[in-house]
Amino acid sequence: MNRKHPPSIWTESNLDLVLLVCIAGCGSRWQATVVAPDGSLYAVDRRVLEDLSDFAEEGHGIPLERVLWQAGHPLVERITVTGPGGEHHEFQWAAVADDAWWLDGGQLAVGGDQFPASRLEVEAPSSLGQVQASITDLAPTVAAALQLPTPTPNKGEPLKIPASSHVMLLFLDGLGYLRYVEALDEGLVPNLAALGEPRMGLTVYPPSTSVASAALLTGAPPEVNAVDRRGIRKTETETLFDIVSAAGLDVVAIEGEALAFNLRNSKMQLSGDRDGNGSTDDNVLANALAALEDGTPDLFYVHFHGIDDAGHTYGPGVPEEEAAIRQVDAAVGQLVEALPPGTLVIAFADHGMHRVEEEGRLGNHGHLIERDMLIPIWVVGK
């Protein structure tokens, strides 16, 4: 028996409509991969970008650096993007980090150009292989020195330390590792040089004071302590100060004119620019020396802001910034001299600084580049 087929409803216009719907649906299900440092593939799709949507900037997408950090990259020198047709795009990261975005539709926008991406490879600078420590290692190091437990979410590792009865944390804001090496060659830092060769350390992303402070105090990275961007100035995570204070020990913190991060469970003193010379570092030093006259605290935290302030205003490597480095170095010398034997000195930076030409400033930080991410860390017993 012959069967008659019903007349086809798939007219040319209908077929065009179905094709458009299919294209739209397929476009929402894109996927790309980022090659992680260990060679594994980190899949990126719409869901991943939605999870990072809190970091989206108005008029842009998700900062590409966010995805690179999520994929495990702590330092970036060059990226190579391969498109679905095999085309390649290569970029020096320091030149494009300010203007690199992953868009909702799966495309990348880098330096004003947009293109599809199927695979992204990262080349790290050779210095990554020389890194010896992380800013997250400092909380467990201090805890070990004072024979206390580490903060609950700690992810760092205690550094090798000499026996000590007190600990001083010297916070050298903005003095990145590469800038320290330059300052050493220029003879600007004789007192820091006297502490010996520092470890090359890594800070956390984004490299900024509040984010690094949280990592310093908790021993945990931003994705754990929830301080994952500028502007967040406190953490609910247990901190080193919480542990030390709960043990009945003294925690004294000397800050600049404003509190960069909540230093709960410390005896905190702000140091305004009382003499009007444009810097609080001399006031920080005076307050720190006065505190030592009353007896060395079990944990003594001293934060110098001048190098960072000068770097932002004038840029790194100029006379005004060099003067700030000299001043902080001299202050370090005076404080170390005033400490009693048996004190563990940990001097460190939170981030570095690179030159920019932006309105109101000639230096900035915040990227996965050597000048911003590499920091010096000294651990010395007196």
Coordinates of C-alpha atoms in Angstrom, one line a residue:
M1 CA 0.0 0.0 0.0
N2 CA 1.3 3.4 -0.9
R3 CA 1.6 5.8 2.0
K4 CA 1.1 9.5 1.2
H5 CA 3.4 11.8 3.1
P6 CA 1.8 15.0 4.5
P7 CA 2.8 18.2 2.7
S8 CA 6.0 19.7 4.1
I9 CA 5.7 22.7 6.4
W10 CA 9.4 23.5 6.2
T11 CA 9.3 26.4 3.9
E12 CA 12.4 28.5 3.2
S13 CA 11.3 31.2 5.6
N14 CA 10.7 28.6 8.4
L15 CA 14.1 27.0 7.8
D16 CA 15.7 30.4 8.2
L17 CA 13.9 31.0 11.4
V18 CA 15.0 27.7 12.9
L19 CA 18.6 28.4 11.8
L20 CA 18.5 31.7 13.6
V21 CA 17.2 30.1 16.8
C22 CA 19.8 27.4 16.6
I23 CA 22.6 29.9 16.2
A24 CA 21.3 31.9 19.2
G25 CA 21.1 28.8 21.3
C26 CA 24.5 27.6 20.4
G27 CA 26.0 31.0 21.1
S28 CA 24.8 30.8 24.7
R29 CA 26.6 27.5 25.1
W30 CA 30.2 28.5 24.2
Q31 CA 33.2 27.1 26.0
A32 CA 36.9 27.9 26.0
T33 CA 39.9 26.6 27.9
V34 CA 42.7 28.3 29.8
V35 CA 45.9 26.2 30.1
A36 CA 46.7 26.1 33.9
P37 CA 50.3 26.2 35.2
D38 CA 50.4 22.4 35.6
G39 CA 49.2 21.9 32.0
S40 CA 45.7 20.9 32.9
L41 CA 42.8 22.7 31.2
Y42 CA 40.6 25.1 33.0
A43 CA 37.2 25.3 31.3
V44 CA 35.6 28.7 30.9
D45 CA 32.0 29.1 29.9
R46 CA 29.0 31.3 30.6
R47 CA 28.5 29.7 34.0
V48 CA 32.1 30.5 35.0
L49 CA 31.6 34.1 34.0
E50 CA 28.3 34.3 35.9
D51 CA 30.1 33.0 39.0
L52 CA 32.6 35.9 38.6
S53 CA 29.9 38.5 37.8
D54 CA 30.5 40.4 41.1
F55 CA 33.8 41.5 39.5
A56 CA 32.3 42.8 36.3
E57 CA 32.9 46.4 35.5
E58 CA 30.2 48.6 34.0
G59 CA 30.6 48.8 30.3
H60 CA 33.0 45.9 30.2
G61 CA 33.0 42.2 31.0
I62 CA 34.9 40.2 33.5
P63 CA 38.5 41.3 33.9
L64 CA 40.6 38.7 32.1
E65 CA 43.0 38.7 35.0
R66 CA 40.2 37.4 37.3
V67 CA 39.9 34.3 35.1
L68 CA 43.7 33.8 34.9
W69 CA 44.0 34.0 38.7
Q70 CA 41.0 31.6 39.0
A71 CA 42.9 29.2 36.6
G72 CA 45.9 29.3 39.0
H73 CA 48.2 31.8 37.4
P74 CA 49.9 34.1 39.9
L75 CA 52.2 35.8 37.4
V76 CA 51.7 36.6 33.8
E77 CA 54.2 37.8 31.2
R78 CA 52.6 36.9 27.9
I79 CA 49.3 35.4 26.7
T80 CA 48.5 33.6 23.5
V81 CA 44.9 33.3 22.4
T82 CA 43.8 30.8 19.8
G83 CA 40.5 31.3 18.0
P84 CA 38.1 28.6 16.8
G85 CA 39.6 28.9 13.3
G86 CA 43.2 28.4 14.6
E87 CA 44.1 32.1 14.4
H88 CA 46.5 33.4 17.1
H89 CA 46.7 36.6 19.1
E90 CA 49.7 37.3 21.3
F91 CA 50.0 40.0 23.9
Q92 CA 52.6 41.2 26.4
W93 CA 50.5 41.2 29.6
A94 CA 51.9 44.4 31.2
A95 CA 50.9 46.3 28.1
V96 CA 47.2 45.2 28.0
A97 CA 46.3 44.1 31.6
D98 CA 44.4 47.4 32.1
D99 CA 42.1 46.7 29.1
A100 CA 41.5 43.0 28.8
W101 CA 38.0 41.5 29.4
W102 CA 36.1 38.3 28.9
L103 CA 32.7 39.1 27.5
D104 CA 29.4 37.2 28.1
G105 CA 29.2 35.8 24.6
G106 CA 32.6 34.1 24.9
Q107 CA 34.7 36.7 23.1
L108 CA 37.7 38.5 24.5
A109 CA 38.2 42.3 24.3
V110 CA 41.8 43.2 24.5
G111 CA 43.2 46.6 23.8
G112 CA 40.0 47.7 22.1
D113 CA 39.8 44.7 19.8
Q114 CA 37.3 41.9 20.1
F115 CA 37.8 38.3 18.9
P116 CA 36.5 34.8 19.7
A117 CA 38.7 32.5 21.9
S118 CA 38.8 28.8 22.2
R119 CA 42.1 28.4 24.0
L120 CA 44.3 30.7 26.1
E121 CA 47.9 29.9 27.0
V122 CA 49.9 31.8 29.6
E123 CA 53.7 32.3 29.7
A124 CA 54.9 33.2 33.2
P125 CA 58.1 35.2 33.8
S126 CA 61.2 33.2 34.8
S127 CA 61.1 34.8 38.2
L128 CA 58.2 32.7 39.2
G129 CA 60.6 29.7 39.6
Q130 CA 62.6 31.8 42.1
V131 CA 59.7 32.6 44.4
Q132 CA 60.4 31.3 48.0
A133 CA 57.5 32.4 50.0
S134 CA 54.0 33.9 50.0
I135 CA 52.4 36.7 52.1
T136 CA 50.1 33.9 53.4
D137 CA 53.1 32.3 55.1
L138 CA 53.5 35.2 57.5
A139 CA 50.6 34.4 59.8
P140 CA 51.7 30.8 60.5
T141 CA 55.3 32.0 60.9
V142 CA 54.4 34.4 63.6
A143 CA 52.1 31.8 65.3
A144 CA 55.0 29.3 65.3
A145 CA 57.4 31.9 66.8
L146 CA 54.9 32.6 69.6
Q147 CA 54.1 28.9 70.0
L148 CA 50.4 29.5 69.1
P149 CA 48.0 27.8 66.8
T150 CA 47.5 29.3 63.3
P151 CA 44.3 31.0 62.3
T152 CA 41.6 28.5 61.4
P153 CA 41.6 28.8 57.6
N154 CA 45.3 29.2 57.2
K155 CA 46.7 27.9 53.9
G156 CA 50.3 29.2 54.3
E157 CA 53.4 27.4 55.5
P158 CA 55.6 28.6 58.4
L159 CA 59.0 29.9 57.3
K160 CA 62.2 28.7 59.0
I161 CA 62.6 31.0 62.1
P162 CA 65.1 31.4 64.9
A163 CA 63.9 31.2 68.5
S164 CA 62.2 34.4 69.6
S165 CA 60.2 35.9 72.5
H166 CA 58.7 38.8 70.6
V167 CA 57.8 39.4 67.0
M168 CA 57.8 42.7 65.0
L169 CA 56.0 43.0 61.7
L170 CA 57.4 45.8 59.6
F171 CA 54.9 46.6 56.9
L172 CA 56.7 48.5 54.0
D173 CA 53.7 49.5 51.9
G174 CA 54.5 49.6 48.2
L175 CA 58.1 48.4 48.2
G176 CA 57.9 45.6 45.6
Y177 CA 60.8 43.1 45.2
L178 CA 62.0 44.5 42.0
R179 CA 62.0 48.0 43.3
Y180 CA 63.9 46.9 46.4
V181 CA 66.6 45.3 44.2
E182 CA 66.9 48.6 42.3
A183 CA 67.0 50.6 45.5
L184 CA 69.7 48.3 46.8
D185 CA 71.8 48.9 43.7
E186 CA 71.3 52.6 44.1
G187 CA 72.5 52.5 47.8
L188 CA 69.1 53.8 49.1
V189 CA 68.5 51.0 51.7
P190 CA 71.6 50.3 53.9
N191 CA 69.4 49.3 56.9
L192 CA 67.3 46.8 54.9
A193 CA 70.4 45.5 53.3
A194 CA 71.8 44.8 56.8
L195 CA 68.9 42.4 57.4
G196 CA 70.4 40.2 54.7
E197 CA 69.0 39.0 51.4
P198 CA 65.2 38.9 51.5
R199 CA 63.1 36.0 50.2
M200 CA 61.4 36.6 46.9
G201 CA 57.7 36.5 47.9
L202 CA 54.4 36.6 46.2
T203 CA 51.4 38.6 47.3
V204 CA 47.8 37.9 46.4
Y205 CA 45.5 39.1 43.6
P206 CA 44.5 41.9 43.3
P207 CA 47.8 43.2 44.7
S208 CA 46.5 46.0 47.0
T209 CA 46.8 46.9 50.6
S210 CA 43.5 45.7 51.9
V211 CA 43.6 42.4 50.0
A212 CA 47.1 41.7 51.1
S213 CA 46.4 42.7 54.7
A214 CA 43.7 40.1 54.9
A215 CA 46.0 37.4 53.5
L216 CA 48.7 38.5 55.9
L217 CA 46.5 38.3 59.0
T218 CA 44.6 35.2 58.1
G219 CA 47.2 33.1 56.3
A220 CA 44.5 32.5 53.7
P221 CA 44.0 33.7 50.1
P222 CA 41.2 36.1 49.0
E223 CA 38.9 33.3 47.9
V224 CA 39.0 32.0 51.5
N225 CA 39.0 35.1 53.6
A226 CA 36.5 36.9 51.3
V227 CA 38.6 40.0 50.9
D228 CA 39.0 39.7 47.2
R229 CA 38.9 43.3 45.9
R230 CA 39.9 46.8 46.8
G231 CA 37.6 48.6 49.2
I232 CA 36.9 45.7 51.6
R233 CA 38.5 46.6 54.9
K234 CA 37.6 43.7 57.2
T235 CA 37.3 40.0 57.3
E236 CA 35.1 37.7 59.3
T237 CA 37.8 35.0 59.1
E238 CA 39.9 34.4 62.2
T239 CA 43.1 36.4 62.2
L240 CA 46.5 36.3 63.7
F241 CA 45.6 39.1 66.0
D242 CA 42.6 37.2 67.2
I243 CA 44.8 34.2 68.1
V244 CA 47.5 36.2 69.8
S245 CA 45.0 38.3 71.8
A246 CA 43.0 35.2 72.9
A247 CA 46.2 33.7 74.3
G248 CA 46.6 36.7 76.6
L249 CA 49.5 38.3 74.7
D250 CA 49.9 41.9 73.8
V251 CA 49.3 43.1 70.2
V252 CA 50.2 46.7 69.4
A253 CA 49.7 48.2 66.0
I254 CA 51.0 51.5 64.8
E255 CA 49.3 52.9 61.7
G256 CA 49.4 56.0 59.5
E257 CA 46.7 58.6 59.5
A258 CA 44.0 56.2 58.4
L259 CA 43.2 52.5 59.1
A260 CA 44.0 50.6 55.9
F261 CA 42.4 47.4 57.3
N262 CA 40.4 46.5 60.4
L263 CA 43.0 45.5 63.0
R264 CA 40.6 44.1 65.6
N265 CA 42.0 42.7 68.8
S266 CA 45.0 45.0 68.8
K267 CA 46.0 48.1 70.7
M268 CA 45.9 50.3 67.6
Q269 CA 47.3 53.9 67.3
L270 CA 46.9 56.1 64.3
S271 CA 49.7 58.5 63.4
G272 CA 48.6 61.7 61.7
D273 CA 50.9 64.1 59.9
R274 CA 51.4 66.2 63.0
D275 CA 54.2 68.3 61.6
G276 CA 52.5 68.9 58.2
N277 CA 55.5 67.7 56.2
G278 CA 53.3 65.6 53.9
S279 CA 54.3 62.3 55.3
T280 CA 53.1 60.2 58.3
D281 CA 56.1 57.9 58.3
D282 CA 58.1 60.1 60.8
N283 CA 55.0 60.1 63.1
V284 CA 54.7 56.3 62.8
L285 CA 58.3 56.0 63.8
A286 CA 57.9 58.3 66.7
N287 CA 54.8 56.4 68.0
A288 CA 56.5 53.1 67.5
L289 CA 59.6 54.1 69.4
A290 CA 57.4 55.5 72.2
A291 CA 55.6 52.2 72.4
L292 CA 58.9 50.3 72.7
E293 CA 59.8 52.5 75.7
D294 CA 56.8 51.0 77.5
G295 CA 58.1 47.5 76.8
T296 CA 58.3 45.4 73.7
P297 CA 54.8 44.0 72.8
D298 CA 54.6 40.3 72.2
L299 CA 53.4 41.1 68.6
F300 CA 54.3 44.6 67.3
Y301 CA 52.9 45.7 63.9
V302 CA 54.2 48.9 62.3
H303 CA 52.9 50.1 59.0
F304 CA 54.8 52.7 56.9
H305 CA 52.8 54.2 54.0
G306 CA 55.2 56.7 52.5
I307 CA 56.7 54.6 49.7
D308 CA 53.3 53.7 48.4
D309 CA 52.1 57.3 48.7
A310 CA 55.1 58.7 46.8
G311 CA 54.9 56.0 44.2
H312 CA 51.3 56.8 43.4
T313 CA 51.8 60.5 43.2
Y314 CA 55.2 60.7 41.5
G315 CA 55.8 57.3 40.1
P316 CA 58.5 54.8 41.0
G317 CA 62.2 55.6 40.5
V318 CA 62.0 59.4 40.8
P319 CA 63.6 61.6 43.5
E320 CA 60.4 62.0 45.6
E321 CA 59.9 58.3 45.8
E322 CA 63.6 57.7 46.4
A323 CA 63.4 60.1 49.4
A324 CA 60.5 58.1 50.8
I325 CA 62.4 54.8 50.5
R326 CA 65.4 56.4 52.3
Q327 CA 63.1 57.6 55.1
V328 CA 61.5 54.2 55.6
D329 CA 64.9 52.5 55.5
A330 CA 66.2 54.9 58.2
A331 CA 63.1 54.2 60.3
V332 CA 63.7 50.4 60.0
G333 CA 67.2 50.9 61.2
Q334 CA 66.1 52.8 64.3
L335 CA 63.4 50.4 65.2
V336 CA 65.6 47.3 64.8
E337 CA 68.2 49.0 66.9
A338 CA 65.7 49.7 69.7
L339 CA 64.4 46.1 69.9
P340 CA 65.7 43.7 72.6
P341 CA 67.6 40.5 71.8
G342 CA 65.3 37.6 71.1
T343 CA 63.0 39.6 68.8
L344 CA 62.0 38.1 65.5
V345 CA 61.8 40.8 62.8
I346 CA 59.6 40.2 59.8
A347 CA 59.8 43.0 57.2
F348 CA 57.7 42.7 54.1
A349 CA 55.7 44.6 51.4
D350 CA 52.1 44.1 50.5
H351 CA 52.6 44.8 46.8
G352 CA 54.8 46.7 44.3
M353 CA 54.2 49.5 41.9
H354 CA 54.4 50.2 38.2
R355 CA 54.6 53.4 36.3
V356 CA 51.3 54.7 34.7
E357 CA 50.1 58.0 33.2
E358 CA 46.7 58.4 34.8
E359 CA 44.9 61.4 36.0
G360 CA 46.2 62.4 39.4
R361 CA 48.9 59.7 39.6
L362 CA 52.0 58.4 37.9
G363 CA 52.2 55.0 39.7
N364 CA 49.7 52.2 40.4
H365 CA 49.4 48.5 41.2
G366 CA 46.8 45.8 40.8
H367 CA 48.0 43.4 38.1
L368 CA 49.5 39.9 37.7
I369 CA 52.8 41.4 36.7
E370 CA 56.2 41.1 38.4
R371 CA 56.4 44.7 39.6
D372 CA 53.0 44.4 41.4
M373 CA 53.0 40.8 42.6
L374 CA 56.6 40.2 43.7
I375 CA 57.4 41.3 47.3
P376 CA 60.5 41.1 49.5
I377 CA 60.2 39.2 52.8
W378 CA 62.8 39.3 55.5
V379 CA 62.7 37.0 58.5
V380 CA 65.5 37.8 60.9
G381 CA 66.2 37.2 64.5
K382 CA 67.9 39.9 66.6

